[in-house]
mmCIF file with all atom_site columns, C-alpha atoms and ligand atoms in Angstrom:
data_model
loop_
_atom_site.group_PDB
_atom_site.id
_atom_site.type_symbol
_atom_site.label_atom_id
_atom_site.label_alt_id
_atom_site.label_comp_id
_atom_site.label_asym_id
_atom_site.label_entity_id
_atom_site.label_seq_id
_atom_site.pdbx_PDB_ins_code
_atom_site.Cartn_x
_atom_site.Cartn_y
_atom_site.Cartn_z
_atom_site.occupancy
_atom_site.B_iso_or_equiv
_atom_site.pdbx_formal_charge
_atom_site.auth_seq_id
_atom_site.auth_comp_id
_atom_site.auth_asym_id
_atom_site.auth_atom_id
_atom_site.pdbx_PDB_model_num
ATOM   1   C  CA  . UNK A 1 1   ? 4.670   -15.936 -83.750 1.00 0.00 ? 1   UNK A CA  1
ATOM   2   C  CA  . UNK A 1 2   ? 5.698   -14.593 -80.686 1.00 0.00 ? 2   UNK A CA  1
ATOM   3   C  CA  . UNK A 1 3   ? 3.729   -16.143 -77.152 1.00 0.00 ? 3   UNK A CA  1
ATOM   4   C  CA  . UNK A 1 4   ? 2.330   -12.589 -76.638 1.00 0.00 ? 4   UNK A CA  1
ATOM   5   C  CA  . UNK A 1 5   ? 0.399   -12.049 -80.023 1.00 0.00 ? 5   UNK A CA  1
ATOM   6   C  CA  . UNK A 1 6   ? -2.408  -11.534 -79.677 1.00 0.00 ? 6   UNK A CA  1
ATOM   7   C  CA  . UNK A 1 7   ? -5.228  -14.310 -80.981 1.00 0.00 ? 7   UNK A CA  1
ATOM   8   C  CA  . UNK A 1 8   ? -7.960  -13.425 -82.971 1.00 0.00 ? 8   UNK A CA  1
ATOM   9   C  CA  . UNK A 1 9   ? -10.796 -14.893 -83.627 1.00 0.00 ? 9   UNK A CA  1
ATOM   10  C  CA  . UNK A 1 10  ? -12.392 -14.709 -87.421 1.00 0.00 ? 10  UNK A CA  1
ATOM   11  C  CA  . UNK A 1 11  ? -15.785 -15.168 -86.508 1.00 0.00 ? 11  UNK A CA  1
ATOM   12  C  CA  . UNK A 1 12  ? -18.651 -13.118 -86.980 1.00 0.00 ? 12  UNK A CA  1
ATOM   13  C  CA  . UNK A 1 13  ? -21.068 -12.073 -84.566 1.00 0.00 ? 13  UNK A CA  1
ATOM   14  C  CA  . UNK A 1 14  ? -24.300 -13.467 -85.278 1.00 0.00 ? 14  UNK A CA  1
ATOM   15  C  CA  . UNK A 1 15  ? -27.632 -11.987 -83.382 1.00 0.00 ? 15  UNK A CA  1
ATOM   16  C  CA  . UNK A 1 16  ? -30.025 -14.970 -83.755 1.00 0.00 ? 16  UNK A CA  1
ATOM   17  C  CA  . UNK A 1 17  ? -27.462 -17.342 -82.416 1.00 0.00 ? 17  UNK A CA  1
ATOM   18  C  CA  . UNK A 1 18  ? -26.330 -14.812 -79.429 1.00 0.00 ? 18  UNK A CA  1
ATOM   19  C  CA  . UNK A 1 19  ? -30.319 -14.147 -79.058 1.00 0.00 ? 19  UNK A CA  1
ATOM   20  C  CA  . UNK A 1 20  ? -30.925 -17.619 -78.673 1.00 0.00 ? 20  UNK A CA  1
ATOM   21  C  CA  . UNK A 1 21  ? -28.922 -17.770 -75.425 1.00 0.00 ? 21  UNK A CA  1
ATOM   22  C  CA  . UNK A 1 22  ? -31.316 -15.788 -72.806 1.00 0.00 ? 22  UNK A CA  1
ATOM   23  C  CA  . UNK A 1 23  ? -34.897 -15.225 -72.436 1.00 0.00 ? 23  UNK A CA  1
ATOM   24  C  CA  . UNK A 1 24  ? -34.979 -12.757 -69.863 1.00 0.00 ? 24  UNK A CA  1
ATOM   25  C  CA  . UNK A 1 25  ? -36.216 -9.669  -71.290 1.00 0.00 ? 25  UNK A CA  1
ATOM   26  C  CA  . UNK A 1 26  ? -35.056 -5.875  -70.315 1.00 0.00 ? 26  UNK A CA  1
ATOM   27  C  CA  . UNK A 1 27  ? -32.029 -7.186  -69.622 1.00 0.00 ? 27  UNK A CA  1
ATOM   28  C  CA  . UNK A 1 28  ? -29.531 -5.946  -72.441 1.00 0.00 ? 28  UNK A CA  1
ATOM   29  C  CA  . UNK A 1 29  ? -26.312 -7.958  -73.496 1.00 0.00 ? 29  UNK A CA  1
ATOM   30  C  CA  . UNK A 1 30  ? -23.150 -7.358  -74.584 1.00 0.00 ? 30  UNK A CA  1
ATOM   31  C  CA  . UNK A 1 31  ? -21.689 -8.657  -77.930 1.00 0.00 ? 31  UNK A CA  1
ATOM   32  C  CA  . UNK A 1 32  ? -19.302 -6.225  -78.873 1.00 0.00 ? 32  UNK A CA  1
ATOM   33  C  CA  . UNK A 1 33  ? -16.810 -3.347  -78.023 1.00 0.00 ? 33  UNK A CA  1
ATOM   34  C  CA  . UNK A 1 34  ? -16.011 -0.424  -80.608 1.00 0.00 ? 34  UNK A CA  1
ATOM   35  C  CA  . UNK A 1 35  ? -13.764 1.791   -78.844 1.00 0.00 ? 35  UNK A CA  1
ATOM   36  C  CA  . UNK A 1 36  ? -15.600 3.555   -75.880 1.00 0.00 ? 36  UNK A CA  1
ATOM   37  C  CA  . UNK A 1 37  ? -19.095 2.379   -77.232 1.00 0.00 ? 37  UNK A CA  1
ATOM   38  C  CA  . UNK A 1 38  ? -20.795 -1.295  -76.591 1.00 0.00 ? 38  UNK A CA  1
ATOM   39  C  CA  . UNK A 1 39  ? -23.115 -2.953  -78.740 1.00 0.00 ? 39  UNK A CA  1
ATOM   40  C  CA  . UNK A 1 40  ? -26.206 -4.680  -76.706 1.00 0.00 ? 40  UNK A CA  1
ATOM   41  C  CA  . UNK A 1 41  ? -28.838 -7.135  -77.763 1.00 0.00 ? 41  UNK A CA  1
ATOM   42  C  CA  . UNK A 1 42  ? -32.022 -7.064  -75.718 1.00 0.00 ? 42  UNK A CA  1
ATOM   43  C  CA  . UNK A 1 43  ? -35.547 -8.447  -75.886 1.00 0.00 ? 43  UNK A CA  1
ATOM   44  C  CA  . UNK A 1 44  ? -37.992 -6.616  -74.421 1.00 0.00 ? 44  UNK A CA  1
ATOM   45  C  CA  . UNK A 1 45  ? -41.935 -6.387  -74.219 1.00 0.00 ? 45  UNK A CA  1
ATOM   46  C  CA  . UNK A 1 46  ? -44.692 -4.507  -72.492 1.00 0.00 ? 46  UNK A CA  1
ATOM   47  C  CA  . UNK A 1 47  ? -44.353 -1.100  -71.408 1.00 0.00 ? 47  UNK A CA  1
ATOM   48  C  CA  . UNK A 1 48  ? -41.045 0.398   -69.755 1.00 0.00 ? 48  UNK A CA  1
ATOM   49  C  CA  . UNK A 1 49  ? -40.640 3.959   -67.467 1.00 0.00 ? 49  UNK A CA  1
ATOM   50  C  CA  . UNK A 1 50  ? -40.322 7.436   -68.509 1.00 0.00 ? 50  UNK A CA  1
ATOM   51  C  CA  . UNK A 1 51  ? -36.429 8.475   -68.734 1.00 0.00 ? 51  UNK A CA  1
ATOM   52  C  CA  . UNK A 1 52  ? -33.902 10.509  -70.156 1.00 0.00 ? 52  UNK A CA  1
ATOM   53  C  CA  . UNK A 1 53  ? -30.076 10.428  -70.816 1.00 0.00 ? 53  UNK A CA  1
ATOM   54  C  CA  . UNK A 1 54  ? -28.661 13.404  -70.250 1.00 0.00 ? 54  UNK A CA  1
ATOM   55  C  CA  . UNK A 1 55  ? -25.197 13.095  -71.617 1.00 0.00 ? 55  UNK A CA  1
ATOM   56  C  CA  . UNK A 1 56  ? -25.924 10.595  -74.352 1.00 0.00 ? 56  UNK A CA  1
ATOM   57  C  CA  . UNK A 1 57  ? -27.544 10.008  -77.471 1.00 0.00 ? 57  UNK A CA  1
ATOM   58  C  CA  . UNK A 1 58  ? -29.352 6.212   -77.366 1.00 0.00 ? 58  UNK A CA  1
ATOM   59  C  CA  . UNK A 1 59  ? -29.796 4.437   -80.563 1.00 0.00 ? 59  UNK A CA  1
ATOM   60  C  CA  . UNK A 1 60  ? -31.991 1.618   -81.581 1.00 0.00 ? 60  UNK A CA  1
ATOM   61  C  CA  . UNK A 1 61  ? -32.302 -0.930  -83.993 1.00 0.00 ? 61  UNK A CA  1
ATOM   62  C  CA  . UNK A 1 62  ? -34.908 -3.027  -84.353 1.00 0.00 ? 62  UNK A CA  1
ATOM   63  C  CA  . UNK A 1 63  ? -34.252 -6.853  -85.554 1.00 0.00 ? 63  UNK A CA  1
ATOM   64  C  CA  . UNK A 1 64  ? -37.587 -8.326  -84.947 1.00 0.00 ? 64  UNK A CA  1
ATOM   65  C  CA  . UNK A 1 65  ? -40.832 -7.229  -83.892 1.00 0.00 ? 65  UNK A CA  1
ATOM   66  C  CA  . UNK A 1 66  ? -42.364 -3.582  -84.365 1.00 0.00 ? 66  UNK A CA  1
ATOM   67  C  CA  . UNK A 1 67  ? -40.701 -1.263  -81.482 1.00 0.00 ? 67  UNK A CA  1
ATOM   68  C  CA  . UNK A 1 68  ? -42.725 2.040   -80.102 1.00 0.00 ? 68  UNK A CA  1
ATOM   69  C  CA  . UNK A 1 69  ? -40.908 4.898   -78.989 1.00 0.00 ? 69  UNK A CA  1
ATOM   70  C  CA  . UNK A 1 70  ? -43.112 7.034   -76.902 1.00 0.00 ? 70  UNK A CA  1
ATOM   71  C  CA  . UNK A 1 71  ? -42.194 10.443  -76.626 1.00 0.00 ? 71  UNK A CA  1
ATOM   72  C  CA  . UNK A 1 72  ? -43.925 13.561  -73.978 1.00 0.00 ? 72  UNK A CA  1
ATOM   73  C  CA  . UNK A 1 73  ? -45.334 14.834  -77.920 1.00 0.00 ? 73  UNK A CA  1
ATOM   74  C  CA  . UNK A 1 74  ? -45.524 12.247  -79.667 1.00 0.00 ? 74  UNK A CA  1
ATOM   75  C  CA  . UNK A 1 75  ? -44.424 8.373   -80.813 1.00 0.00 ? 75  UNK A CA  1
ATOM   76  C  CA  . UNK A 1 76  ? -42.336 6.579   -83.502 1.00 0.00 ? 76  UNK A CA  1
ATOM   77  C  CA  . UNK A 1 77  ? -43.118 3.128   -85.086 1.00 0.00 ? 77  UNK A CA  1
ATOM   78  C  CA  . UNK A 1 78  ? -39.515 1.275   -85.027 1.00 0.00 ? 78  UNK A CA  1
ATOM   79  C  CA  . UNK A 1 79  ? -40.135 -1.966  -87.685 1.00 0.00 ? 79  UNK A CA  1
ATOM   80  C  CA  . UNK A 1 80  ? -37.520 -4.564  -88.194 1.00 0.00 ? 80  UNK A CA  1
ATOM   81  C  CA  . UNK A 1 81  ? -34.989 -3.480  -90.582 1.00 0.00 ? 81  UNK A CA  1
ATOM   82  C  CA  . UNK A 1 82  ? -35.383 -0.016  -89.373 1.00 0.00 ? 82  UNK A CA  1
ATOM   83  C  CA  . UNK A 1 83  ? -33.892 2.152   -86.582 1.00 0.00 ? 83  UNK A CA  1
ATOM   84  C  CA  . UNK A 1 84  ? -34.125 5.066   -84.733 1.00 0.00 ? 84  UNK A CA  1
ATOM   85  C  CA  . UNK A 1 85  ? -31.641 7.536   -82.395 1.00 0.00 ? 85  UNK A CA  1
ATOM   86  C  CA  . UNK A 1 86  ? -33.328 9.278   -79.354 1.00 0.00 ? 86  UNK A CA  1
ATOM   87  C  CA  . UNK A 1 87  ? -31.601 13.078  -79.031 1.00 0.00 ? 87  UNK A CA  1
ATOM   88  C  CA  . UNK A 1 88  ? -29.563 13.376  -75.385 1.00 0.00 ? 88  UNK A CA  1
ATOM   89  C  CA  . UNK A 1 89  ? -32.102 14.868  -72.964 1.00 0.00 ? 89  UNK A CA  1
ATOM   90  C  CA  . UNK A 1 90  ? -35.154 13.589  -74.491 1.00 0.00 ? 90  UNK A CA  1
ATOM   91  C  CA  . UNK A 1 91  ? -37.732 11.966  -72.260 1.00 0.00 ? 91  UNK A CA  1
ATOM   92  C  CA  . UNK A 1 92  ? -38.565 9.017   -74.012 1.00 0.00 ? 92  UNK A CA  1
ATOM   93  C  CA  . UNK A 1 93  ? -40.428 5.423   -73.458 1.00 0.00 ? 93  UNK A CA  1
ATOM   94  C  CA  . UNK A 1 94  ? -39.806 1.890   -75.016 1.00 0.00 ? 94  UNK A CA  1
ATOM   95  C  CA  . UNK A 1 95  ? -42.830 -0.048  -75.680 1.00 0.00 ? 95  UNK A CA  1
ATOM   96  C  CA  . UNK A 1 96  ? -43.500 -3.081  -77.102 1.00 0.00 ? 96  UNK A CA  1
ATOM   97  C  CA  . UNK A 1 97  ? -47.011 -4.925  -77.523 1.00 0.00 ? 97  UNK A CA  1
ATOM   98  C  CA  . UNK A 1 98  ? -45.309 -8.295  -78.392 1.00 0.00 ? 98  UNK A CA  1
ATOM   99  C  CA  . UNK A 1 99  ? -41.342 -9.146  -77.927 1.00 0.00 ? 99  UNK A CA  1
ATOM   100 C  CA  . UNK A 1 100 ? -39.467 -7.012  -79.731 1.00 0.00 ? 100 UNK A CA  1
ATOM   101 C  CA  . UNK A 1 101 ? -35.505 -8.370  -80.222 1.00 0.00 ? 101 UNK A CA  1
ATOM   102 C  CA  . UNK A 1 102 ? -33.370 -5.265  -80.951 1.00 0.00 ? 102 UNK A CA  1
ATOM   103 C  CA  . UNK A 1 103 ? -29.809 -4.227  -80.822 1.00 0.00 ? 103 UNK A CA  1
ATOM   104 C  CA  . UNK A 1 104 ? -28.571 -1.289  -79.236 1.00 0.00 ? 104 UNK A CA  1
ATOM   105 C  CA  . UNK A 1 105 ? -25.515 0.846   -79.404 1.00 0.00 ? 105 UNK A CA  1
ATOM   106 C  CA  . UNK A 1 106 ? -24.496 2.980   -76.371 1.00 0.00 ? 106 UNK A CA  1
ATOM   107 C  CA  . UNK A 1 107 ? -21.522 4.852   -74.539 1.00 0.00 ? 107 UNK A CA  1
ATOM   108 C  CA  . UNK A 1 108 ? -19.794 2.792   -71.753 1.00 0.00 ? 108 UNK A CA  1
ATOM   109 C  CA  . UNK A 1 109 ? -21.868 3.284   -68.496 1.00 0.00 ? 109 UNK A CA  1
ATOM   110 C  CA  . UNK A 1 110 ? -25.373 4.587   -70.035 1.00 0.00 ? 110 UNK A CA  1
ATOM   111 C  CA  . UNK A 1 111 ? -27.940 2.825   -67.755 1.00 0.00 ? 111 UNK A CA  1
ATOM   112 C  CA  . UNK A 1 112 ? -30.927 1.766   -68.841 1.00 0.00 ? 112 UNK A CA  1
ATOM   113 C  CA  . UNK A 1 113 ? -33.348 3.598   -66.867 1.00 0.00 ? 113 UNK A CA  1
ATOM   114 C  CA  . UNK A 1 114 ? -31.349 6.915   -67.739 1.00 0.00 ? 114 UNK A CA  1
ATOM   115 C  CA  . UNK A 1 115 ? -30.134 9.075   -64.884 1.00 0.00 ? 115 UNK A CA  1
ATOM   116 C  CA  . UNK A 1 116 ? -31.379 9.159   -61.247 1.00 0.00 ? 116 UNK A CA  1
ATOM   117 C  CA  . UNK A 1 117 ? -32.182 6.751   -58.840 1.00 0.00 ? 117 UNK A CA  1
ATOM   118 C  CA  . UNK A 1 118 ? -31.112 3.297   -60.109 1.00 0.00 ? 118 UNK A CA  1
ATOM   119 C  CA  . UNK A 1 119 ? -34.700 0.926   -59.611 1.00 0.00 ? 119 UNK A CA  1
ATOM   120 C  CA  . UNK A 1 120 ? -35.841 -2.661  -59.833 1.00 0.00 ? 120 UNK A CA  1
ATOM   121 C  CA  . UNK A 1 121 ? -35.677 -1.778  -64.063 1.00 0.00 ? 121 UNK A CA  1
ATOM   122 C  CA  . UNK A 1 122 ? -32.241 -0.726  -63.601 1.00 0.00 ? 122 UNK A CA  1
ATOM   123 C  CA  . UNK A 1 123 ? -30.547 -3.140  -65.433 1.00 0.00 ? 123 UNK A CA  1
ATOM   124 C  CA  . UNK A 1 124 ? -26.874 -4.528  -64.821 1.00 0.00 ? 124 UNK A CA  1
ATOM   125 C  CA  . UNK A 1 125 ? -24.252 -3.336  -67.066 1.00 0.00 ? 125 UNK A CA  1
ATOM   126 C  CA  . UNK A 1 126 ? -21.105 -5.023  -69.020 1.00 0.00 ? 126 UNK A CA  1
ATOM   127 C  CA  . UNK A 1 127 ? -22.830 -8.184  -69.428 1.00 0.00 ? 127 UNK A CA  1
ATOM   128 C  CA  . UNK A 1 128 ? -21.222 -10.112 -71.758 1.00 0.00 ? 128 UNK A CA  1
ATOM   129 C  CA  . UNK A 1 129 ? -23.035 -12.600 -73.725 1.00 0.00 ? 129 UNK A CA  1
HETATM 130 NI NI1 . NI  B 2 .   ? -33.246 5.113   -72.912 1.00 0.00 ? 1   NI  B NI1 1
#
């Protein structure tokens, strides 16, 4: 083995023990990388703000608690075990009556609180957990 192989590391990725590390909620971690995409786990509860991602598609899967996606016609009931993907340019609204603990999958650089103005919701990006 040469000194600049590179080392992997055999373990899986496990979301209750990477959940276990933070509290914080709205706040969206990173666990993993696949290629120009990062996967985020994020707990989250009460009502968030309208917005909209104009160049992106925003996907999420629900591992505990009962997620609602509000939409301007309608809403979606998003179980655990069960996922949904919000359309680019949709206006759309995360709600959650009790903590929800979900994972989701988005492009490098998607913010949070979609495009405009970054706010006191805006949450940091490329944080590694
Ligand atoms: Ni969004």
């Amino acid at each position: 083995m040469s000194n600049s192989q590179k080392i992997v590391n055999y373990q899986a990725i496990n979301f209750a023990q990477k959940l276990s590390l933070f509290s914080e909620q709205w706040q969206p971690k990173v666990i993993a990388q696949i290629n120009n995409h990062q996967v985020k786990i994020v707990k989250i509860e009460g009502d968030f703000q309208w917005h909209q991602h104009k160049d992106s598609d925003e996907s999420f899967f629900v591992l505990e608690g009962c997620l609602r996606l509000d939409f301007r016609d309608g809403s979606v009931q998003v179980n655990a075990g069960e996922m949904y993907v919000v359309p680019k340019g949709v206006e759309h609204k995360p709600y959650a009556a009790s903590e929800v603990k979900m994972l989701l999958i988005v492009p490098d650089g998607v913010i949070n609180t979609g495009d405009g103005e970054a706010n006191e919701r805006t949450a940091q990006g490329d944080v590694w957990i």
